[in-house]
Coordinates of C-alpha atoms and ligand atoms in Angstrom, one line a residue:
X13 CA 149.2 203.0 55.3
X14 CA 148.9 206.5 54.1
X15 CA 152.0 208.2 52.9
X16 CA 152.8 211.7 51.7
X17 CA 152.5 210.3 48.2
X18 CA 148.9 209.3 48.9
X19 CA 148.1 212.8 49.9
X20 CA 149.8 214.2 46.8
X21 CA 148.0 211.7 44.6
X22 CA 144.6 212.6 46.1
X23 CA 145.4 216.3 45.8
X24 CA 146.2 215.9 42.2
X25 CA 142.7 214.4 41.6
X26 CA 140.9 217.5 43.0
X27 CA 139.6 220.3 40.8
X28 CA 142.0 223.2 40.8
X29 CA 139.7 225.7 42.5
X30 CA 139.0 223.2 45.3
X31 CA 142.6 222.4 46.1
X32 CA 143.2 225.6 48.1
X33 CA 139.7 226.5 49.0
X34 CA 139.4 228.5 52.3
X35 CA 136.3 227.2 54.1
X36 CA 133.8 229.4 55.9
X37 CA 134.9 229.4 59.5
X38 CA 132.9 230.0 62.6
X39 CA 134.3 231.6 65.7
X40 CA 133.6 228.3 67.5
X41 CA 135.8 226.5 65.1
X42 CA 138.7 228.7 66.1
X43 CA 138.0 228.4 69.8
X44 CA 138.3 224.9 71.2
X45 CA 137.6 225.5 74.9
X46 CA 134.0 225.6 76.2
X47 CA 132.8 229.1 76.9
X48 CA 130.0 230.3 79.1
X49 CA 128.5 233.1 77.0
X50 CA 128.2 232.9 73.2
X51 CA 128.0 236.2 71.5
X52 CA 129.9 235.3 68.4
X53 CA 127.3 234.0 65.9
X54 CA 124.5 236.6 66.0
X55 CA 122.2 233.9 67.4
X56 CA 119.1 234.7 69.5
X57 CA 120.1 234.3 73.2
X58 CA 116.8 233.1 74.5
X59 CA 116.7 229.3 74.9
X60 CA 114.2 227.6 72.6
X61 CA 116.1 224.3 72.3
X62 CA 117.1 225.3 68.8
X63 CA 118.3 228.9 69.1
X64 CA 122.0 227.8 68.7
X65 CA 123.6 226.7 65.4
X66 CA 124.3 223.0 65.2
X67 CA 127.8 221.5 65.5
X68 CA 129.3 221.9 62.0
X69 CA 131.5 218.9 62.7
X70 CA 128.7 216.7 64.1
X71 CA 131.2 215.5 66.6
X72 CA 128.9 213.5 68.9
X73 CA 127.0 211.8 66.1
X74 CA 130.2 210.9 64.3
X75 CA 131.6 209.3 67.6
X76 CA 128.6 207.0 67.7
X77 CA 128.9 206.1 64.0
X78 CA 132.6 205.5 64.5
X79 CA 131.8 202.9 67.2
X80 CA 129.2 201.2 65.0
X81 CA 131.2 201.3 61.7
X82 CA 134.5 200.5 63.5
X83 CA 136.3 203.4 61.6
X84 CA 137.8 206.6 63.1
X85 CA 135.5 209.7 63.2
X86 CA 137.9 211.5 60.9
X87 CA 137.1 209.1 58.1
X88 CA 133.4 209.9 58.3
X89 CA 131.7 212.7 56.4
X90 CA 128.0 213.4 57.2
X91 CA 125.7 214.9 54.6
X92 CA 122.1 215.9 54.1
X93 CA 121.2 212.3 52.9
X94 CA 123.5 210.5 50.5
X95 CA 122.5 213.2 48.0
X96 CA 124.9 215.6 49.5
X97 CA 128.1 213.5 49.4
X98 CA 127.1 212.4 45.8
X99 CA 126.9 216.0 44.7
X100 CA 130.0 217.0 46.6
X101 CA 132.1 214.3 44.9
X102 CA 131.3 215.9 41.5
X103 CA 132.1 219.3 42.9
X104 CA 135.4 218.1 44.3
X105 CA 136.7 215.9 41.5
X106 CA 134.9 216.8 38.2
X107 CA 135.6 220.0 36.3
X108 CA 132.2 221.0 34.8
X109 CA 132.0 220.5 31.0
X110 CA 135.4 218.8 30.9
X111 CA 134.9 215.5 32.7
X112 CA 132.9 212.3 32.8
X113 CA 131.7 209.8 35.3
X114 CA 131.2 206.1 34.7
X115 CA 128.3 204.1 36.2
X116 CA 126.9 200.7 36.0
X117 CA 123.5 200.3 34.4
X118 CA 120.9 199.9 35.7
X119 CA 121.7 201.7 38.9
X120 CA 120.5 204.4 41.4
X121 CA 119.3 207.4 39.4
X122 CA 120.7 210.2 41.6
X123 CA 124.3 209.7 40.3
X124 CA 123.4 210.8 36.8
X125 CA 121.1 213.6 38.0
X126 CA 123.9 215.0 40.2
X127 CA 126.3 214.6 37.3
X128 CA 123.9 216.5 35.0
X129 CA 123.6 219.3 37.5
X130 CA 127.3 219.6 37.7
X131 CA 127.7 219.4 33.9
X132 CA 129.5 216.1 34.0
X133 CA 129.1 213.6 31.2
X134 CA 127.6 210.2 32.1
X135 CA 129.0 207.0 30.6
X136 CA 127.0 203.9 31.4
X137 CA 128.3 200.3 31.4
X138 CA 125.5 197.7 31.3
X139 CA 125.7 194.9 33.9
X140 CA 125.2 191.4 32.6
X141 CA 121.6 190.2 31.9
X142 CA 121.6 188.7 35.5
X143 CA 123.0 192.0 36.8
X144 CA 126.5 190.7 37.4
X145 CA 129.5 193.1 37.1
X146 CA 132.3 192.4 34.6
X147 CA 135.2 194.6 35.7
X148 CA 136.9 194.4 32.3
X149 CA 133.8 195.4 30.4
X150 CA 133.3 198.4 32.7
X151 CA 137.0 199.4 32.6
X152 CA 137.0 199.3 28.8
X153 CA 134.5 202.3 28.9
X154 CA 136.8 204.5 30.9
X155 CA 137.8 207.6 28.9
X156 CA 140.6 210.1 29.4
X157 CA 138.4 212.6 31.2
X158 CA 136.7 210.0 33.5
X159 CA 137.1 211.1 37.1
X160 CA 134.7 208.9 39.1
X161 CA 133.3 205.4 38.8
X162 CA 130.0 204.8 40.7
X163 CA 129.3 201.2 41.8
X164 CA 126.3 200.3 44.0
X165 CA 126.3 197.1 46.0
X166 CA 123.7 195.8 46.7
X167 CA 122.6 197.5 43.6
X168 CA 119.4 199.5 43.2
X169 CA 117.1 198.5 41.4
X170 CA 118.5 194.9 40.8
X171 CA 119.0 194.2 44.5
X172 CA 122.1 192.0 44.2
X173 CA 125.5 192.4 45.7
X174 CA 128.2 193.0 43.1
X175 CA 131.1 190.5 43.1
X176 CA 133.8 191.7 45.5
X177 CA 136.7 190.4 43.3
X178 CA 135.4 192.5 40.4
X179 CA 135.1 195.6 42.5
X180 CA 138.7 195.1 43.8
X181 CA 139.8 194.7 40.2
X182 CA 138.3 198.1 39.4
X183 CA 140.0 199.6 42.4
X184 CA 143.3 198.1 41.3
X185 CA 143.0 199.4 37.7
X186 CA 141.3 202.8 37.8
X187 CA 143.3 205.8 38.8
X188 CA 140.4 208.1 39.8
X189 CA 137.8 207.9 42.5
X190 CA 135.8 204.7 43.0
X191 CA 132.5 205.1 44.9
X192 CA 130.9 202.0 46.4
X193 CA 127.4 202.9 47.5
X194 CA 126.4 200.6 50.3
X195 CA 123.0 202.1 51.1
X196 CA 121.6 198.5 51.5
X197 CA 124.6 196.7 52.9
X198 CA 123.0 196.0 56.3
X199 CA 120.4 193.7 54.6
X200 CA 123.2 191.6 52.9
X201 CA 125.3 188.8 54.2
X202 CA 128.5 190.6 53.2
X203 CA 131.3 192.6 54.7
X204 CA 131.4 196.3 53.9
X205 CA 134.2 197.7 51.8
X206 CA 135.2 199.9 54.8
X207 CA 137.9 197.3 55.6
X208 CA 139.5 198.0 52.2
X209 CA 140.0 201.7 52.9
X210 CA 143.6 201.5 54.2
X211 CA 144.6 199.7 51.0
X212 CA 142.6 202.0 48.6
X213 CA 142.7 205.7 49.5
X214 CA 140.8 206.6 46.3
X215 CA 137.8 204.5 47.5
X216 CA 134.7 206.3 48.8
X217 CA 132.0 204.3 50.5
X218 CA 128.5 205.7 50.8
X219 CA 126.1 204.6 53.5
X220 CA 123.0 206.1 54.8
X221 CA 120.8 206.1 57.9
X222 CA 117.7 206.0 55.6
X223 CA 117.3 202.3 55.1
X224 CA 118.4 199.8 57.8
X225 CA 118.4 202.4 60.5
X226 CA 114.9 203.6 59.6
X227 CA 115.7 207.4 59.6
X228 CA 114.9 208.4 56.0
X229 CA 113.1 211.4 57.3
X230 CA 116.2 212.8 59.0
X231 CA 118.3 212.9 55.8
X232 CA 121.6 211.7 57.0
X233 CA 124.1 210.1 54.6
X234 CA 127.6 209.0 55.2
X235 CA 130.7 209.1 53.0
X236 CA 133.5 207.0 54.6
X237 CA 136.8 207.7 53.0
X238 CA 140.5 208.7 53.5
X239 CA 140.8 211.6 55.9
X240 CA 142.1 213.8 53.1
X241 CA 138.9 213.3 51.2
X242 CA 136.5 213.7 54.2
X243 CA 138.4 216.9 55.1
X244 CA 138.0 218.4 51.7
X245 CA 134.3 217.4 51.7
X246 CA 133.9 219.2 55.0
X247 CA 135.6 222.3 53.7
X248 CA 133.2 222.5 50.7
X249 CA 129.9 221.6 52.4
X250 CA 127.5 224.2 53.8
X251 CA 128.8 224.7 57.4
X252 CA 125.6 223.7 59.3
X253 CA 124.4 221.0 56.9
X254 CA 122.7 218.8 59.6
X255 CA 120.2 220.5 61.9
X256 CA 120.4 220.3 65.7
X257 CA 117.1 218.3 65.8
X258 CA 118.3 215.8 63.2
X259 CA 121.6 215.2 65.0
X260 CA 120.0 214.7 68.3
X261 CA 117.3 212.4 66.9
X262 CA 119.9 210.3 65.1
X263 CA 121.9 210.0 68.3
X264 CA 118.8 208.8 70.1
X265 CA 118.0 206.1 67.6
X266 CA 121.6 205.0 67.3
X267 CA 121.9 204.6 71.0
X268 CA 119.5 201.6 70.9
X269 CA 121.0 199.6 68.0
X270 CA 119.5 196.3 68.8
X271 CA 116.1 197.5 67.8
X272 CA 117.4 198.3 64.3
X273 CA 119.1 194.9 64.2
X274 CA 115.8 193.2 65.1
X275 CA 114.0 195.1 62.4
X276 CA 116.7 194.2 59.8
X277 CA 116.1 190.6 60.8
X278 CA 112.4 190.9 60.2
X279 CA 112.9 192.6 56.8
X280 CA 115.3 190.0 55.6
X281 CA 113.1 187.1 56.6
X282 CA 110.1 188.9 55.1
X283 CA 112.1 189.4 51.9
X284 CA 112.6 185.6 51.6
X285 CA 108.9 184.9 52.4
X286 CA 107.7 187.4 49.9
X287 CA 110.1 186.2 47.2
X288 CA 109.0 182.6 47.6
X289 CA 105.3 183.4 47.6
X290 CA 105.6 185.7 44.6
X291 CA 107.6 183.3 42.5
X292 CA 104.8 180.8 42.7
X293 CA 102.3 183.1 41.0
X294 CA 101.5 182.4 37.3
X295 CA 101.8 186.1 36.4
X296 CA 105.3 186.3 37.8
X297 CA 108.1 185.5 35.4
X298 CA 111.0 186.0 37.7
X299 CA 111.8 187.3 41.2
X300 CA 115.5 188.4 41.2
X301 CA 117.6 187.3 44.2
X302 CA 117.9 190.3 46.5
X303 CA 120.5 191.3 49.1
X304 CA 118.6 194.5 49.9
X305 CA 115.2 195.5 51.3
X306 CA 113.3 195.3 48.1
X307 CA 112.6 192.8 45.3
X308 CA 112.8 193.3 41.6
X309 CA 110.0 191.3 40.1
X310 CA 109.3 190.6 36.4
X311 CA 105.6 190.3 35.6
X312 CA 103.9 188.9 32.4
X313 CA 102.0 192.2 32.4
X314 CA 103.6 194.7 34.8
X315 CA 100.9 197.3 34.1
X316 CA 98.2 195.0 35.2
X317 CA 100.1 194.1 38.4
X318 CA 100.9 197.8 39.0
X319 CA 97.3 198.9 38.5
X320 CA 95.7 196.1 40.7
X321 CA 98.1 197.0 43.5
X322 CA 97.4 200.7 43.0
X323 CA 93.7 200.1 43.1
X324 CA 94.1 198.7 46.6
X325 CA 96.2 201.6 47.8
X326 CA 99.6 199.9 47.4
X327 CA 102.3 201.8 45.5
X328 CA 105.3 200.1 44.1
X329 CA 108.0 201.4 41.7
X330 CA 107.8 200.7 38.0
X331 CA 111.4 200.1 36.9
X332 CA 110.6 198.6 33.5
X333 CA 112.4 201.3 31.5
X334 CA 115.8 200.6 33.2
X335 CA 118.4 198.4 31.5
X336 CA 117.5 194.7 31.6
X337 CA 114.4 195.5 33.7
X338 CA 111.7 195.1 31.0
X339 CA 108.4 194.2 32.7
X340 CA 109.8 194.7 36.2
X341 CA 108.4 196.3 39.3
X342 CA 110.4 197.0 42.3
X343 CA 108.6 196.1 45.5
X344 CA 110.0 197.4 48.9
X345 CA 109.7 194.8 51.7
X346 CA 107.1 196.2 54.2
X347 CA 105.9 195.0 57.6
X348 CA 104.6 191.4 57.7
X349 CA 101.0 192.8 57.5
X350 CA 101.8 195.0 54.5
X351 CA 103.5 192.1 52.7
X352 CA 100.4 189.9 53.4
X353 CA 98.3 192.6 51.6
X354 CA 100.6 192.6 48.6
X355 CA 100.4 188.8 48.3
X356 CA 96.6 188.8 48.8
X357 CA 96.0 191.5 46.2
X358 CA 98.2 189.6 43.7
X359 CA 96.2 186.5 44.3
X360 CA 98.4 184.2 46.4
X361 CA 96.1 181.5 47.8
X362 CA 97.8 180.1 50.8
X363 CA 99.8 183.0 52.2
X364 CA 102.7 181.5 54.1
X365 CA 102.9 182.7 57.7
X366 CA 105.4 185.4 58.5
X367 CA 108.3 184.4 60.7
X368 CA 109.6 187.0 63.1
X369 CA 107.3 189.9 63.8
X370 CA 107.6 193.2 65.6
X371 CA 105.7 191.7 68.5
X372 CA 108.5 189.3 69.3
X373 CA 111.0 192.2 68.8
X374 CA 109.2 194.4 71.3
X375 CA 109.0 191.8 74.1
X376 CA 112.8 191.4 73.7
X377 CA 113.7 195.0 74.3
X378 CA 114.2 196.2 77.8
X379 CA 115.1 193.5 80.3
X380 CA 113.3 190.3 79.8
X381 CA 113.6 187.3 82.2
X382 CA 115.2 184.1 81.0
X383 CA 113.0 181.2 80.1
X384 CA 114.2 177.6 80.7
X385 CA 113.7 176.5 77.1
X386 CA 114.6 179.7 75.3
X387 CA 117.0 181.5 77.5
X388 CA 117.5 185.0 76.2
X389 CA 117.6 188.5 77.7
X390 CA 118.4 192.0 76.7
X391 CA 119.7 194.8 78.8
X392 CA 119.9 198.5 77.9
X393 CA 121.9 200.5 80.4
X394 CA 122.5 204.3 80.1
X395 CA 124.5 206.5 82.3
X396 CA 126.2 209.9 81.8
X397 CA 129.3 208.0 80.7
X398 CA 128.0 205.0 78.6
X399 CA 125.0 203.7 76.7
X400 CA 125.1 200.0 76.4
X401 CA 122.9 197.4 74.7
X402 CA 123.6 193.8 75.5
X403 CA 121.6 190.7 74.3
X404 CA 122.4 187.1 74.9
X405 CA 120.7 184.0 73.7
X406 CA 122.1 181.0 75.7
X407 CA 120.5 178.5 73.4
X408 CA 121.3 180.1 70.0
X409 CA 124.6 180.8 68.2
X410 CA 125.6 183.2 65.5
X411 CA 128.5 185.4 64.8
X412 CA 128.8 187.9 67.7
X413 CA 127.9 191.5 67.0
X414 CA 130.3 193.6 69.2
X415 CA 131.1 197.3 69.0
X416 CA 132.6 199.1 72.0
X417 CA 134.9 201.6 70.4
X418 CA 137.9 199.7 71.9
X419 CA 139.3 197.3 69.3
X420 CA 141.0 194.9 71.6
X421 CA 138.1 194.8 74.0
X422 CA 135.8 194.0 71.0
X423 CA 138.2 191.1 70.1
X424 CA 138.0 189.7 73.7
X425 CA 134.2 189.9 73.9
X426 CA 134.0 188.1 70.5
X427 CA 135.9 185.3 72.3
X428 CA 133.1 185.0 74.8
X429 CA 130.4 184.7 72.1
X430 CA 132.4 182.3 69.9
X431 CA 133.8 180.0 72.5
X432 CA 130.8 179.9 74.7
X433 CA 128.6 179.1 71.6
X434 CA 126.0 181.6 72.5
X435 CA 124.5 184.5 70.5
X436 CA 126.0 187.7 72.0
X437 CA 125.4 191.3 71.0
X438 CA 127.3 194.1 72.8
X439 CA 127.1 197.7 71.6
X440 CA 128.6 200.3 73.8
X441 CA 128.8 204.1 73.2
X442 CA 131.3 205.2 75.9
X443 CA 133.6 208.1 76.8
X444 CA 136.6 206.3 75.3
X445 CA 138.1 209.7 74.5
X446 CA 138.6 210.0 78.3
X447 CA 139.9 206.5 78.8
X448 CA 138.8 202.9 78.6
X449 CA 137.5 202.6 82.2
X450 CA 133.8 203.3 82.0
X451 CA 133.4 201.4 78.7
X452 CA 135.0 198.2 80.2
X453 CA 133.4 198.4 83.6
X454 CA 129.9 199.3 82.5
X455 CA 130.0 196.6 79.8
X456 CA 130.9 194.0 82.4
X457 CA 127.9 195.2 84.5
X458 CA 125.5 195.1 81.6
X459 CA 126.8 191.7 80.4
X460 CA 126.6 190.3 83.9
X461 CA 123.0 191.5 84.4
X462 CA 122.1 190.2 81.0
X463 CA 123.6 186.7 81.5
X464 CA 122.0 186.6 85.0
X465 CA 118.6 187.5 83.6
X466 CA 118.9 185.0 80.7
X467 CA 119.7 182.2 83.2
X468 CA 116.3 182.7 84.9
X469 CA 115.7 180.0 87.5
X470 CA 118.9 178.2 86.5
X471 CA 117.0 174.9 86.3
X472 CA 118.8 172.2 84.5
X473 CA 122.2 174.0 84.1
X474 CA 125.6 172.4 84.5
X475 CA 126.5 175.2 87.0
X476 CA 130.3 174.7 87.0
X477 CA 133.1 175.2 84.5
X478 CA 137.0 175.1 84.0
X479 CA 140.4 175.9 82.0
X480 CA 142.6 175.9 78.9
X481 CA 146.1 176.5 77.4
X482 CA 146.8 179.3 75.0
X483 CA 150.2 178.8 73.3
X484 CA 152.8 179.3 76.0
X485 CA 150.2 180.8 78.3
X486 CA 147.9 178.9 80.6
X487 CA 144.5 180.1 81.8
X488 CA 142.3 178.6 84.4
X489 CA 138.8 179.9 85.0
X490 CA 136.7 178.3 87.7
X491 CA 133.1 179.3 87.7
X492 CA 130.1 178.5 89.9
X493 CA 126.8 180.0 88.9
X494 CA 125.4 179.1 92.3
X495 CA 124.4 182.7 93.2
X496 CA 127.1 183.6 95.7
X497 CA 129.7 186.2 94.7
X498 CA 133.4 185.5 95.1
X499 CA 136.2 186.8 92.9
X500 CA 139.8 185.7 92.8
X501 CA 142.3 187.1 90.3
X502 CA 145.8 185.7 89.9
X503 CA 147.0 187.1 86.6
X504 CA 150.2 189.1 86.0
X505 CA 151.0 191.2 82.9
X506 CA 154.4 192.4 81.8
X507 CA 153.0 195.7 80.3
X508 CA 150.4 198.4 81.0
X509 CA 148.2 197.9 77.9
X510 CA 147.1 195.3 75.4
X511 CA 146.0 197.1 72.2
X512 CA 143.7 200.0 73.3
X513 CA 142.8 198.5 76.7
X514 CA 144.8 199.0 79.9
X515 CA 145.7 195.6 81.6
X516 CA 144.3 196.9 84.9
X517 CA 140.9 197.0 83.4
X518 CA 140.8 193.2 82.8
X519 CA 140.5 192.3 86.5
X520 CA 138.0 195.1 86.9
X521 CA 136.0 193.7 84.0
X522 CA 135.8 190.2 85.5
X523 CA 135.2 191.5 89.0
X524 CA 132.2 193.6 87.9
X525 CA 131.0 190.7 85.8
X526 CA 131.1 188.3 88.7
X527 CA 129.2 190.7 90.9
X528 CA 126.4 191.1 88.4
X529 CA 126.3 187.5 87.2
X530 CA 126.3 186.6 90.9
X531 CA 128.9 183.9 90.6
X532 CA 132.1 182.5 92.0
X533 CA 134.8 183.4 89.5
X534 CA 138.4 182.3 90.2
X535 CA 140.9 183.2 87.4
X536 CA 144.5 182.3 87.2
X537 CA 146.7 182.8 84.2
X538 CA 150.4 183.0 83.4
X539 CA 152.6 183.2 80.3
X540 CA 155.1 185.3 78.5
X541 CA 152.9 187.3 76.1
X542 CA 150.2 189.6 77.6
X543 CA 148.0 189.3 74.5
X544 CA 148.0 185.5 74.8
X545 CA 147.5 185.6 78.6
X546 CA 144.3 187.7 78.4
X547 CA 143.0 186.0 75.3
X548 CA 143.4 182.7 77.1
X549 CA 141.5 184.1 80.1
X550 CA 138.6 185.3 77.9
X551 CA 138.5 182.0 76.0
X552 CA 138.7 179.9 79.2
X553 CA 135.9 182.1 80.7
X554 CA 133.8 181.4 77.6
X555 CA 134.4 177.7 77.8
X556 CA 133.6 177.7 81.5
X557 CA 130.5 179.6 80.9
X558 CA 129.5 177.3 78.1
X559 CA 129.8 174.3 80.4
X560 CA 128.0 176.1 83.3
X561 CA 125.0 177.4 81.3
X562 CA 124.5 174.2 79.3
X563 CA 121.2 172.4 80.1
X564 CA 122.2 169.0 81.4
X565 CA 119.1 167.7 82.9
X566 CA 115.4 167.8 82.1
X567 CA 115.5 171.6 82.4
X568 CA 113.3 171.4 85.5
X569 CA 115.5 170.6 88.4
X570 CA 117.9 173.1 89.9
X571 CA 121.4 171.7 90.4
X572 CA 121.6 172.2 94.1
X573 CA 120.7 170.0 97.0
X574 CA 119.0 173.1 98.5
X575 CA 116.6 173.1 95.5
X576 CA 117.2 176.8 94.7
X577 CA 120.2 178.8 93.3
Ligands
LIG602 N1 121.9 205.1 47.5 C1 121.1 204.2 46.9 C2 121.6 203.1 46.1 C3 119.7 204.4 47.1 O1 118.9 203.5 46.5 C4 119.2 205.5 47.8 C5 117.7 205.8 48.0 N2 116.8 205.2 47.3 C6 120.1 206.4 48.4 C7 121.5 206.1 48.2 C8 119.6 207.6 49.1 O2 119.9 207.6 50.4 P1 119.6 208.9 51.2 O3 118.2 208.8 51.8 O4 120.7 208.9 52.2 O5 119.7 210.1 50.3

């Protein structure tokens, strides 16, 4: 937890001229209420869609990113690409001509360029031959004037994640700012360092909308850090650093996050296909393991490979001059068709078939009807109060992806995914600043619609389900997916809230869900601890649903003497 000491400690790290800087303020900063007539900023009054200055605080965009990243808006700084926060970190913490920064080598080139522009000396610490990080070796290079350490994980151009334990060791030992650039984290099977922020106020995480989110053209980079640091960055930045159009476009793309998730899935599976096929070529000496959206490949003759690709109109990056990268080209993972072209040009004989393709992705977006043998559906539901994406795959399982902006509600929805043994994605951008009502209710509606759609004809399903204990609490959930709606709720809570969700909203959630899943849902639970009671209900619901959606028969007959459900 942040203490006054943390703030003093961070303040002491700032350049003297920055400590008490007075930012440019706009009249709209000073005035919080909404006005009808804006005559404060010398704008042109005639509406062109862009005649007004953009929000200097990017409030709406940050709200969405806060839901997705599960971090409060106040911990997010948005810049013009990652370039802006990188540059600002030097301007905040490194007195020109009197300080140094320490980076791993090889790594992303912009850190040293921004250091040079800010007259900051660059110290490089080579990674191991296999691009592993040795914290002690790096720390031994710290000098008295070293203000910032730049780490990049997954690293560019090597592609690998750095060892988490080694990064933590650096965070424990170094007294200055430690930057972990996670530009490629969404392509890796690893947790972001965001969860470490409460423990390490000197940690700054960089992320970007340029890679996994596919918005490189918008130039939006994130620094996620202690509020003290994001506040100072905001005071130093140009006031209107992200245009109206870029903010709106980013909000539009972010509001349909499952499309980005699908594309990440395609890129990751293509990365593995490309790596496997390339490593079989005689002219390829090594394909380095990658946790990013590119591969570092060592060729016997990298010029020959570069030229042959170039002659067919394919451009890749020559990284052979970087530390430990002799003979290496960096190849970005493209679409399946683009990757086929790379393999063909390089002479791969039997090009392995691509797995997932965009075709599959596109048929899944929108609402798609369930199929008896692969029962999945997606729902996108947008109102003035919420924008929700839900996807279920009743016959697949992986870790649920849940973001609703309500931590306790996230936790409960995760119970449904885990204990039902289905793949469940729920991402909701809701008006949680007002209260939890619309987020909880609308999520139930979208989830009910999505489950109903995935069930399709209901042929072969078990149809019914049941109950379970949860420590001292006991929860019973009776479910019939027969198509008639009946809701019974016999659950009492001692308090008004559990975490950030009001207890009233739980019956509302299940009622809306039963209406949209078109089911009988009878829920009873009792116990001493509200958290246990409701967690028991969600788990029991998940188990009941698991039993009810399970295919029991040949998948052809409907479990009803009527022959339809
Ligand atoms: N960090 C790393 C490690 C990168 O490789 C890149 C781009 N190549 C960036 C940041 C830049 O991201 P942005 O487009 O947000 O400036």
